[in-house]
PDB file of C-alpha atoms in Angstrom:
ATOM      1  CA  MET N   1      20.915  16.241  -8.459  1.00 70.00           C
ATOM      2  CA  ASN N   2      17.064  17.488  -8.135  1.00 89.00           C
ATOM      3  CA  LYS N   3      15.729  17.392  -4.898  1.00 97.00           C
ATOM      4  CA  THR N   4      11.778  16.739  -3.860  1.00 98.00           C
ATOM      5  CA  ILE N   5      10.663  19.522  -1.728  1.00 98.00           C
ATOM      6  CA  LEU N   6       7.851  19.197   0.495  1.00 98.00           C
ATOM      7  CA  ILE N   7       6.822  22.453   1.083  1.00 98.00           C
ATOM      8  CA  THR N   8       3.146  23.341   3.686  1.00 98.00           C
ATOM      9  CA  GLY N   9       1.118  26.529   3.166  1.00 98.00           C
ATOM     10  CA  ALA N  10       2.300  26.989  -0.511  1.00 98.00           C
ATOM     11  CA  THR N  11      -0.520  29.308  -1.570  1.00 97.00           C
ATOM     12  CA  SER N  12       0.606  32.169  -0.468  1.00 96.00           C
ATOM     13  CA  GLY N  13       3.841  34.311   1.335  1.00 96.00           C
ATOM     14  CA  ILE N  14       6.862  32.540   1.738  1.00 98.00           C
ATOM     15  CA  GLY N  15       5.610  29.281   0.926  1.00 98.00           C
ATOM     16  CA  LEU N  16       4.884  30.104  -2.207  1.00 98.00           C
ATOM     17  CA  ALA N  17       7.654  32.051  -2.688  1.00 98.00           C
ATOM     18  CA  CYS N  18       9.914  29.252  -1.344  1.00 98.00           C
ATOM     19  CA  ALA N  19       7.849  27.352  -4.431  1.00 98.00           C
ATOM     20  CA  ARG N  20       8.843  29.326  -6.752  1.00 98.00           C
ATOM     21  CA  LYS N  21      11.785  29.715  -6.104  1.00 98.00           C
ATOM     22  CA  PHE N  22      12.924  25.852  -5.703  1.00 98.00           C
ATOM     23  CA  ALA N  23      11.367  25.479  -9.345  1.00 98.00           C
ATOM     24  CA  GLU N  24      13.712  27.847 -10.216  1.00 97.00           C
ATOM     25  CA  ASN N  25      16.337  25.459  -8.739  1.00 96.00           C
ATOM     26  CA  GLY N  26      14.896  22.544 -11.520  1.00 96.00           C
ATOM     27  CA  ASP N  27      13.549  20.552  -8.042  1.00 98.00           C
ATOM     28  CA  ARG N  28      10.583  19.450  -7.941  1.00 97.00           C
ATOM     29  CA  LEU N  29       7.379  20.124  -5.611  1.00 98.00           C
ATOM     30  CA  ILE N  30       4.935  18.263  -3.447  1.00 98.00           C
ATOM     31  CA  LEU N  31       3.161  21.826  -2.301  1.00 98.00           C
ATOM     32  CA  THR N  32       0.491  21.413   0.291  1.00 98.00           C
ATOM     33  CA  GLY N  33      -2.502  23.954   1.602  1.00 98.00           C
ATOM     34  CA  ARG N  34      -6.170  24.209   2.259  1.00 97.00           C
ATOM     35  CA  ASN N  35      -7.321  25.882  -1.239  1.00 97.00           C
ATOM     36  CA  GLU N  36      -7.608  23.277  -3.474  1.00 97.00           C
ATOM     37  CA  SER N  37      -8.177  25.466  -6.256  1.00 98.00           C
ATOM     38  CA  ARG N  38      -5.117  28.179  -5.984  1.00 97.00           C
ATOM     39  CA  LEU N  39      -3.322  24.595  -5.505  1.00 98.00           C
ATOM     40  CA  ALA N  40      -4.914  23.312  -8.760  1.00 98.00           C
ATOM     41  CA  GLU N  41      -3.611  27.810  -9.982  1.00 98.00           C
ATOM     42  CA  ILE N  42      -0.042  27.359  -9.047  1.00 98.00           C
ATOM     43  CA  ARG N  43       0.562  23.395 -10.225  1.00 98.00           C
ATOM     44  CA  ARG N  44      -0.355  25.074 -13.615  1.00 97.00           C
ATOM     45  CA  GLU N  45       2.223  28.180 -13.330  1.00 97.00           C
ATOM     46  CA  LEU N  46       4.596  26.277 -12.430  1.00 97.00           C
ATOM     47  CA  THR N  47       4.146  23.144 -14.039  1.00 96.00           C
ATOM     48  CA  LYS N  48       3.787  25.705 -17.402  1.00 94.00           C
ATOM     49  CA  LYS N  49       8.431  25.804 -16.438  1.00 90.00           C
ATOM     50  CA  ASP N  50       8.633  22.220 -16.956  1.00 93.00           C
ATOM     51  CA  THR N  51       8.277  21.857 -13.199  1.00 96.00           C
ATOM     52  CA  GLU N  52       6.787  18.627 -11.671  1.00 98.00           C
ATOM     53  CA  VAL N  53       4.305  19.385  -8.827  1.00 98.00           C
ATOM     54  CA  LEU N  54       2.122  17.214  -7.221  1.00 98.00           C
ATOM     55  CA  THR N  55      -0.396  18.936  -4.961  1.00 98.00           C
ATOM     56  CA  LEU N  56      -2.265  18.252  -1.362  1.00 98.00           C
ATOM     57  CA  THR N  57      -4.928  19.122  -0.116  1.00 98.00           C
ATOM     58  CA  PHE N  58      -5.446  19.396   3.745  1.00 98.00           C
ATOM     59  CA  ASP N  59      -5.072  21.068   6.551  1.00 98.00           C
ATOM     60  CA  VAL N  60      -2.257  20.567   8.664  1.00 98.00           C
ATOM     61  CA  ARG N  61      -3.831  20.451  12.010  1.00 98.00           C
ATOM     62  CA  ASP N  62      -6.217  17.714  10.943  1.00 98.00           C
ATOM     63  CA  ARG N  63      -3.269  14.671  11.496  1.00 98.00           C
ATOM     64  CA  GLU N  64      -5.816  12.209   9.542  1.00 98.00           C
ATOM     65  CA  LYS N  65      -6.069  13.442   6.606  1.00 98.00           C
ATOM     66  CA  ALA N  66      -2.289  14.250   6.477  1.00 98.00           C
ATOM     67  CA  GLU N  67      -1.557  10.798   7.422  1.00 98.00           C
ATOM     68  CA  LYS N  68      -3.191   9.776   4.615  1.00 98.00           C
ATOM     69  CA  TYR N  69      -2.096  11.913   1.855  1.00 98.00           C
ATOM     70  CA  LEU N  70       1.537  11.322   2.611  1.00 98.00           C
ATOM     71  CA  SER N  71       1.276   7.836   3.530  1.00 97.00           C
ATOM     72  CA  GLY N  72      -0.687   7.660  -0.462  1.00 97.00           C
ATOM     73  CA  LEU N  73       2.156   9.254  -2.386  1.00 97.00           C
ATOM     74  CA  PRO N  74       2.714   7.523  -5.520  1.00 96.00           C
ATOM     75  CA  PHE N  75       6.359   5.669  -5.133  1.00 96.00           C
ATOM     76  CA  GLU N  76       8.302   7.371  -7.338  1.00 95.00           C
ATOM     77  CA  TRP N  77       7.420  10.743  -4.718  1.00 97.00           C
ATOM     78  CA  GLN N  78       8.262   9.086  -1.422  1.00 97.00           C
ATOM     79  CA  GLN N  79      11.889  10.610  -1.349  1.00 97.00           C
ATOM     80  CA  ILE N  80      10.913  13.657   0.296  1.00 98.00           C
ATOM     81  CA  ASP N  81      15.013  15.818  -0.003  1.00 98.00           C
ATOM     82  CA  VAL N  82      13.276  19.127   1.797  1.00 98.00           C
ATOM     83  CA  LEU N  83      10.781  19.380   4.469  1.00 99.00           C
ATOM     84  CA  VAL N  84       9.911  22.942   4.372  1.00 98.00           C
ATOM     85  CA  ASN N  85       7.367  23.458   7.356  1.00 98.00           C
ATOM     86  CA  ASN N  86       5.897  26.992   6.560  1.00 98.00           C
ATOM     87  CA  ALA N  87       2.589  26.880   7.556  1.00 97.00           C
ATOM     88  CA  GLY N  88       2.038  29.403   9.774  1.00 97.00           C
ATOM     89  CA  LEU N  89      -0.289  32.018  11.278  1.00 97.00           C
ATOM     90  CA  ALA N  90      -0.545  34.723  13.478  1.00 97.00           C
ATOM     91  CA  LEU N  91      -3.928  36.285  15.206  1.00 97.00           C
ATOM     92  CA  GLY N  92      -5.116  38.844  17.073  1.00 96.00           C
ATOM     93  CA  LEU N  93      -3.095  41.218  18.422  1.00 95.00           C
ATOM     94  CA  GLU N  94      -4.826  41.893  21.945  1.00 96.00           C
ATOM     95  CA  PRO N  95      -3.027  42.080  25.574  1.00 97.00           C
ATOM     96  CA  GLU N  96      -3.051  38.349  26.340  1.00 97.00           C
ATOM     97  CA  TYR N  97      -5.634  38.804  28.906  1.00 98.00           C
ATOM     98  CA  GLU N  98      -7.920  39.801  26.086  1.00 98.00           C
ATOM     99  CA  GLY N  99      -7.051  37.772  23.660  1.00 97.00           C
ATOM    100  CA  SER N 100      -9.074  34.888  21.651  1.00 97.00           C
ATOM    101  CA  PRO N 101      -9.406  31.569  23.116  1.00 98.00           C
ATOM    102  CA  ASP N 102     -10.454  30.655  19.232  1.00 98.00           C
ATOM    103  CA  ASP N 103      -6.630  31.935  17.620  1.00 97.00           C
ATOM    104  CA  TRP N 104      -5.246  30.687  20.735  1.00 98.00           C
ATOM    105  CA  GLU N 105      -6.034  27.021  19.409  1.00 98.00           C
ATOM    106  CA  THR N 106      -5.312  28.237  16.110  1.00 98.00           C
ATOM    107  CA  MET N 107      -2.053  29.103  15.897  1.00 98.00           C
ATOM    108  CA  ILE N 108      -0.745  26.552  18.454  1.00 98.00           C
ATOM    109  CA  ASP N 109      -2.393  23.448  16.443  1.00 98.00           C
ATOM    110  CA  THR N 110      -1.172  25.190  13.106  1.00 98.00           C
ATOM    111  CA  ASN N 111       2.395  26.047  13.985  1.00 98.00           C
ATOM    112  CA  ILE N 112       3.020  24.250  16.798  1.00 98.00           C
ATOM    113  CA  LYS N 113       1.195  20.444  16.266  1.00 98.00           C
ATOM    114  CA  GLY N 114       0.628  20.820  12.520  1.00 98.00           C
ATOM    115  CA  LEU N 115       4.414  21.515  12.412  1.00 98.00           C
ATOM    116  CA  LEU N 116       5.133  18.087  14.526  1.00 98.00           C
ATOM    117  CA  THR N 117       2.689  16.383  12.842  1.00 98.00           C
ATOM    118  CA  MET N 118       4.773  16.622   9.538  1.00 98.00           C
ATOM    119  CA  THR N 119       8.026  16.225  10.864  1.00 98.00           C
ATOM    120  CA  ARG N 120       6.666  12.977  12.411  1.00 98.00           C
ATOM    121  CA  LEU N 121       5.010  11.840   8.709  1.00 98.00           C
ATOM    122  CA  VAL N 122       8.314  12.992   7.203  1.00 98.00           C
ATOM    123  CA  VAL N 123      11.601  12.803   8.883  1.00 98.00           C
ATOM    124  CA  PRO N 124      11.355   8.420   9.774  1.00 98.00           C
ATOM    125  CA  GLY N 125      11.580   8.821   6.307  1.00 98.00           C
ATOM    126  CA  MET N 126      15.309  10.835   5.942  1.00 98.00           C
ATOM    127  CA  VAL N 127      16.721   8.302   9.484  1.00 98.00           C
ATOM    128  CA  ARG N 128      16.542   6.088   7.208  1.00 98.00           C
ATOM    129  CA  ARG N 129      17.753   7.139   3.743  1.00 97.00           C
ATOM    130  CA  GLY N 130      20.351   8.279   6.041  1.00 96.00           C
ATOM    131  CA  GLN N 131      20.065  12.015   4.119  1.00 97.00           C
ATOM    132  CA  GLY N 132      17.142  14.995   4.278  1.00 98.00           C
ATOM    133  CA  HIS N 133      17.038  18.427   5.450  1.00 98.00           C
ATOM    134  CA  VAL N 134      13.605  20.321   7.800  1.00 99.00           C
ATOM    135  CA  ILE N 135      13.660  23.702   6.879  1.00 99.00           C
ATOM    136  CA  ASN N 136      11.741  25.356  10.039  1.00 98.00           C
ATOM    137  CA  ILE N 137       9.880  29.220   9.061  1.00 98.00           C
ATOM    138  CA  GLY N 138      10.053  30.587  12.677  1.00 98.00           C
ATOM    139  CA  SER N 139      10.252  33.853  13.546  1.00 98.00           C
ATOM    140  CA  VAL N 140      12.564  36.990  15.496  1.00 98.00           C
ATOM    141  CA  ALA N 141       9.241  36.215  17.473  1.00 97.00           C
ATOM    142  CA  GLY N 142      10.629  33.165  18.908  1.00 98.00           C
ATOM    143  CA  ASP N 143      13.713  35.032  19.673  1.00 97.00           C
ATOM    144  CA  ALA N 144      11.330  37.465  22.510  1.00 96.00           C
ATOM    145  CA  ALA N 145       7.441  38.208  22.755  1.00 96.00           C
ATOM    146  CA  TYR N 146       6.559  41.996  22.019  1.00 95.00           C
ATOM    147  CA  ALA N 147       3.391  43.619  22.778  1.00 95.00           C
ATOM    148  CA  GLY N 148       0.552  41.678  21.696  1.00 96.00           C
ATOM    149  CA  GLY N 149       2.536  38.578  20.284  1.00 96.00           C
ATOM    150  CA  ASN N 150       2.061  36.523  23.553  1.00 97.00           C
ATOM    151  CA  VAL N 151       0.669  33.434  21.540  1.00 98.00           C
ATOM    152  CA  TYR N 152       2.112  34.206  18.731  1.00 98.00           C
ATOM    153  CA  CYS N 153       5.740  34.684  19.960  1.00 98.00           C
ATOM    154  CA  ALA N 154       5.202  31.029  22.097  1.00 98.00           C
ATOM    155  CA  THR N 155       4.548  29.275  19.425  1.00 98.00           C
ATOM    156  CA  LYS N 156       7.393  30.901  17.530  1.00 98.00           C
ATOM    157  CA  ALA N 157       9.908  30.057  20.047  1.00 98.00           C
ATOM    158  CA  ALA N 158       8.306  26.384  20.245  1.00 98.00           C
ATOM    159  CA  VAL N 159       9.617  26.292  16.512  1.00 98.00           C
ATOM    160  CA  LYS N 160      12.720  27.239  17.506  1.00 98.00           C
ATOM    161  CA  ALA N 161      12.963  24.909  20.586  1.00 98.00           C
ATOM    162  CA  LEU N 162      11.542  21.942  18.415  1.00 98.00           C
ATOM    163  CA  SER N 163      14.237  22.829  15.553  1.00 98.00           C
ATOM    164  CA  ASP N 164      16.857  22.457  18.247  1.00 98.00           C
ATOM    165  CA  GLY N 165      15.901  19.262  19.048  1.00 98.00           C
ATOM    166  CA  LEU N 166      15.558  17.809  16.285  1.00 98.00           C
ATOM    167  CA  ARG N 167      18.981  18.796  15.509  1.00 98.00           C
ATOM    168  CA  ILE N 168      20.026  17.292  17.997  1.00 98.00           C
ATOM    169  CA  ASP N 169      17.788  13.763  17.696  1.00 98.00           C
ATOM    170  CA  VAL N 170      18.938  13.180  13.741  1.00 98.00           C
ATOM    171  CA  ALA N 171      22.605  14.864  14.988  1.00 98.00           C
ATOM    172  CA  ASN N 172      24.105  10.973  14.714  1.00 98.00           C
ATOM    173  CA  THR N 173      22.772  11.152  10.547  1.00 98.00           C
ATOM    174  CA  ALA N 174      23.082  12.816   7.678  1.00 98.00           C
ATOM    175  CA  VAL N 175      19.692  14.774   8.593  1.00 98.00           C
ATOM    176  CA  ARG N 176      19.864  18.257   8.714  1.00 98.00           C
ATOM    177  CA  VAL N 177      17.946  20.842  10.629  1.00 99.00           C
ATOM    178  CA  THR N 178      16.968  24.538  10.053  1.00 99.00           C
ATOM    179  CA  ASN N 179      16.074  27.293  11.456  1.00 98.00           C
ATOM    180  CA  LEU N 180      14.934  30.387   9.295  1.00 98.00           C
ATOM    181  CA  LYS N 181      13.849  33.104  11.618  1.00 98.00           C
ATOM    182  CA  PRO N 182      12.096  36.296   9.330  1.00 98.00           C
ATOM    183  CA  GLY N 183      11.403  39.602  10.663  1.00 97.00           C
ATOM    184  CA  LEU N 184       8.527  41.716   8.444  1.00 96.00           C
ATOM    185  CA  VAL N 185       7.700  41.131   5.461  1.00 96.00           C
ATOM    186  CA  GLU N 186       5.049  42.429   3.967  1.00 94.00           C
ATOM    187  CA  THR N 187       2.770  39.253   2.732  1.00 91.00           C
ATOM    188  CA  ASN N 188      -0.470  38.633   4.022  1.00 86.00           C
ATOM    189  CA  PHE N 189       0.267  37.635   7.232  1.00 87.00           C
ATOM    190  CA  SER N 190      -0.835  41.357   9.100  1.00 88.00           C
ATOM    191  CA  ASN N 191      -3.811  40.870   7.081  1.00 87.00           C
ATOM    192  CA  VAL N 192      -5.021  37.107   7.972  1.00 91.00           C
ATOM    193  CA  ARG N 193      -3.609  38.357  11.418  1.00 91.00           C
ATOM    194  CA  PHE N 194      -6.508  41.353  11.571  1.00 89.00           C
ATOM    195  CA  HIS N 195      -8.896  39.213  10.124  1.00 89.00           C
ATOM    196  CA  GLY N 196      -9.408  40.913   7.008  1.00 90.00           C
ATOM    197  CA  ASP N 197      -8.148  44.749   7.818  1.00 89.00           C
ATOM    198  CA  THR N 198      -6.426  45.757   5.155  1.00 89.00           C
ATOM    199  CA  ASP N 199      -6.032  49.257   6.426  1.00 90.00           C
ATOM    200  CA  ARG N 200      -4.662  47.882   9.750  1.00 92.00           C
ATOM    201  CA  ALA N 201      -2.562  45.250   7.987  1.00 89.00           C
ATOM    202  CA  ALA N 202      -0.859  48.440   5.432  1.00 90.00           C
ATOM    203  CA  SER N 203      -0.193  50.596   8.706  1.00 91.00           C
ATOM    204  CA  VAL N 204       2.369  47.437   9.898  1.00 92.00           C
ATOM    205  CA  TYR N 205       4.463  48.567   6.688  1.00 93.00           C
ATOM    206  CA  LYS N 206       4.333  51.732   6.336  1.00 94.00           C
ATOM    207  CA  GLY N 207       7.724  53.699   6.662  1.00 96.00           C
ATOM    208  CA  ILE N 208      10.243  50.833   6.691  1.00 95.00           C
ATOM    209  CA  GLN N 209      10.914  49.058   3.304  1.00 96.00           C
ATOM    210  CA  PRO N 210       9.881  44.935   4.201  1.00 96.00           C
ATOM    211  CA  LEU N 211      11.558  41.957   3.606  1.00 97.00           C
ATOM    212  CA  THR N 212       9.422  40.074   0.912  1.00 97.00           C
ATOM    213  CA  GLY N 213       9.135  36.669   0.882  1.00 97.00           C
ATOM    214  CA  ASP N 214      11.345  35.725  -2.015  1.00 97.00           C
ATOM    215  CA  ASP N 215      13.797  37.230   0.491  1.00 98.00           C
ATOM    216  CA  ILE N 216      13.533  34.573   2.539  1.00 98.00           C
ATOM    217  CA  ALA N 217      13.108  31.584  -0.166  1.00 98.00           C
ATOM    218  CA  ASP N 218      16.106  32.717  -1.462  1.00 98.00           C
ATOM    219  CA  VAL N 219      17.481  31.771   2.026  1.00 98.00           C
ATOM    220  CA  ALA N 220      15.398  28.441   2.403  1.00 98.00           C
ATOM    221  CA  VAL N 221      17.190  27.617  -1.715  1.00 98.00           C
ATOM    222  CA  PHE N 222      20.650  28.428  -0.208  1.00 98.00           C
ATOM    223  CA  ALA N 223      20.424  26.172   3.073  1.00 98.00           C
ATOM    224  CA  ALA N 224      19.164  23.246   0.979  1.00 98.00           C
ATOM    225  CA  ASN N 225      22.375  23.361  -1.228  1.00 98.00           C
ATOM    226  CA  ALA N 226      25.115  24.047   1.086  1.00 98.00           C
ATOM    227  CA  PRO N 227      27.695  21.112   1.158  1.00 97.00           C
ATOM    228  CA  ALA N 228      26.584  18.039   2.152  1.00 95.00           C
ATOM    229  CA  HIS N 229      29.126  19.295   5.365  1.00 97.00           C
ATOM    230  CA  VAL N 230      27.560  22.325   6.633  1.00 98.00           C
ATOM    231  CA  GLN N 231      24.521  22.866   8.611  1.00 98.00           C
ATOM    232  CA  ILE N 232      23.073  25.890   8.303  1.00 98.00           C
ATOM    233  CA  ALA N 233      21.414  25.814  11.765  1.00 98.00           C
ATOM    234  CA  GLU N 234      19.367  29.309  12.179  1.00 98.00           C
ATOM    235  CA  VAL N 235      19.290  32.574  10.407  1.00 98.00           C
ATOM    236  CA  LEU N 236      18.177  35.922  11.602  1.00 98.00           C
ATOM    237  CA  ILE N 237      16.721  38.008   8.767  1.00 98.00           C
ATOM    238  CA  LEU N 238      15.617  41.236   9.673  1.00 98.00           C
ATOM    239  CA  ALA N 239      14.869  44.700   7.092  1.00 97.00           C
ATOM    240  CA  THR N 240      17.616  46.748   7.266  1.00 97.00           C
ATOM    241  CA  HIS N 241      15.507  49.306   9.345  1.00 97.00           C
ATOM    242  CA  GLN N 242      14.681  46.664  12.155  1.00 97.00           C
ATOM    243  CA  ALA N 243      16.408  45.973  14.812  1.00 96.00           C
ATOM    244  CA  SER N 244      14.892  43.062  16.687  1.00 95.00           C
ATOM    245  CA  GLY N 245      10.584  41.782  16.832  1.00 93.00           C
ATOM    246  CA  SER N 246      10.105  45.181  19.303  1.00 92.00           C
ATOM    247  CA  VAL N 247      12.699  48.033  16.974  1.00 95.00           C
ATOM    248  CA  ILE N 248      12.115  49.504  13.626  1.00 95.00           C
ATOM    249  CA  VAL N 249      12.752  52.379  12.544  1.00 97.00           C
ATOM    250  CA  ARG N 250       9.860  54.346  10.167  1.00 96.00           C
ATOM    251  CA  LYS N 251      10.831  56.954   8.048  1.00 92.00           C
TER     252      LYS N 251
END
């Protein structure tokens, strides 16, 4: 049976890859993001392939807008089967004592508070219906800090803890919780981290074949379609020549 999938941060990277992969799977999509024109473009692309798409333009940091949009969903879209908490970002790679407080707040408000907001708005309906699945996009960075990662690593460690905590909280229901932890994925992630410095962003992937957004989306679709009694709790996904968040062999 086709599912209704809500994906945050769906305008690029892993979020967009998830949208396309779930569309290929025959599911219908609620896509959120901050860029209205980009969302409209993606909607046109996917509806040409007979996918039902509803787009919502808001920033997950804005709890009031998130509540407004989610509470105002048309009746036929209110049963969300899978929530993909993808919206997130890294900013800066400075030592912690030289970091930008503005960057810290943006990461914390998006990666942690935004994820909590969406979870709070969507999961009660899953619990009432006795079914549902939350897929959080964490990171290898949540397992151990790496040089310059400090606050970003802390936010992804929080995603792991929140995923584990939610899994405990819904263990008496049929709601499942998955934490996907990608390593080096070539998207616009590094471009955002370095505030648009494309040369510096490109150097992150030099000498190694990184993962793609599609690689992560494949795992998300697999987890969402596992048998009802199977909960893919956590998956660490690394490029072949990456051993951890800080050990990367470049050739």
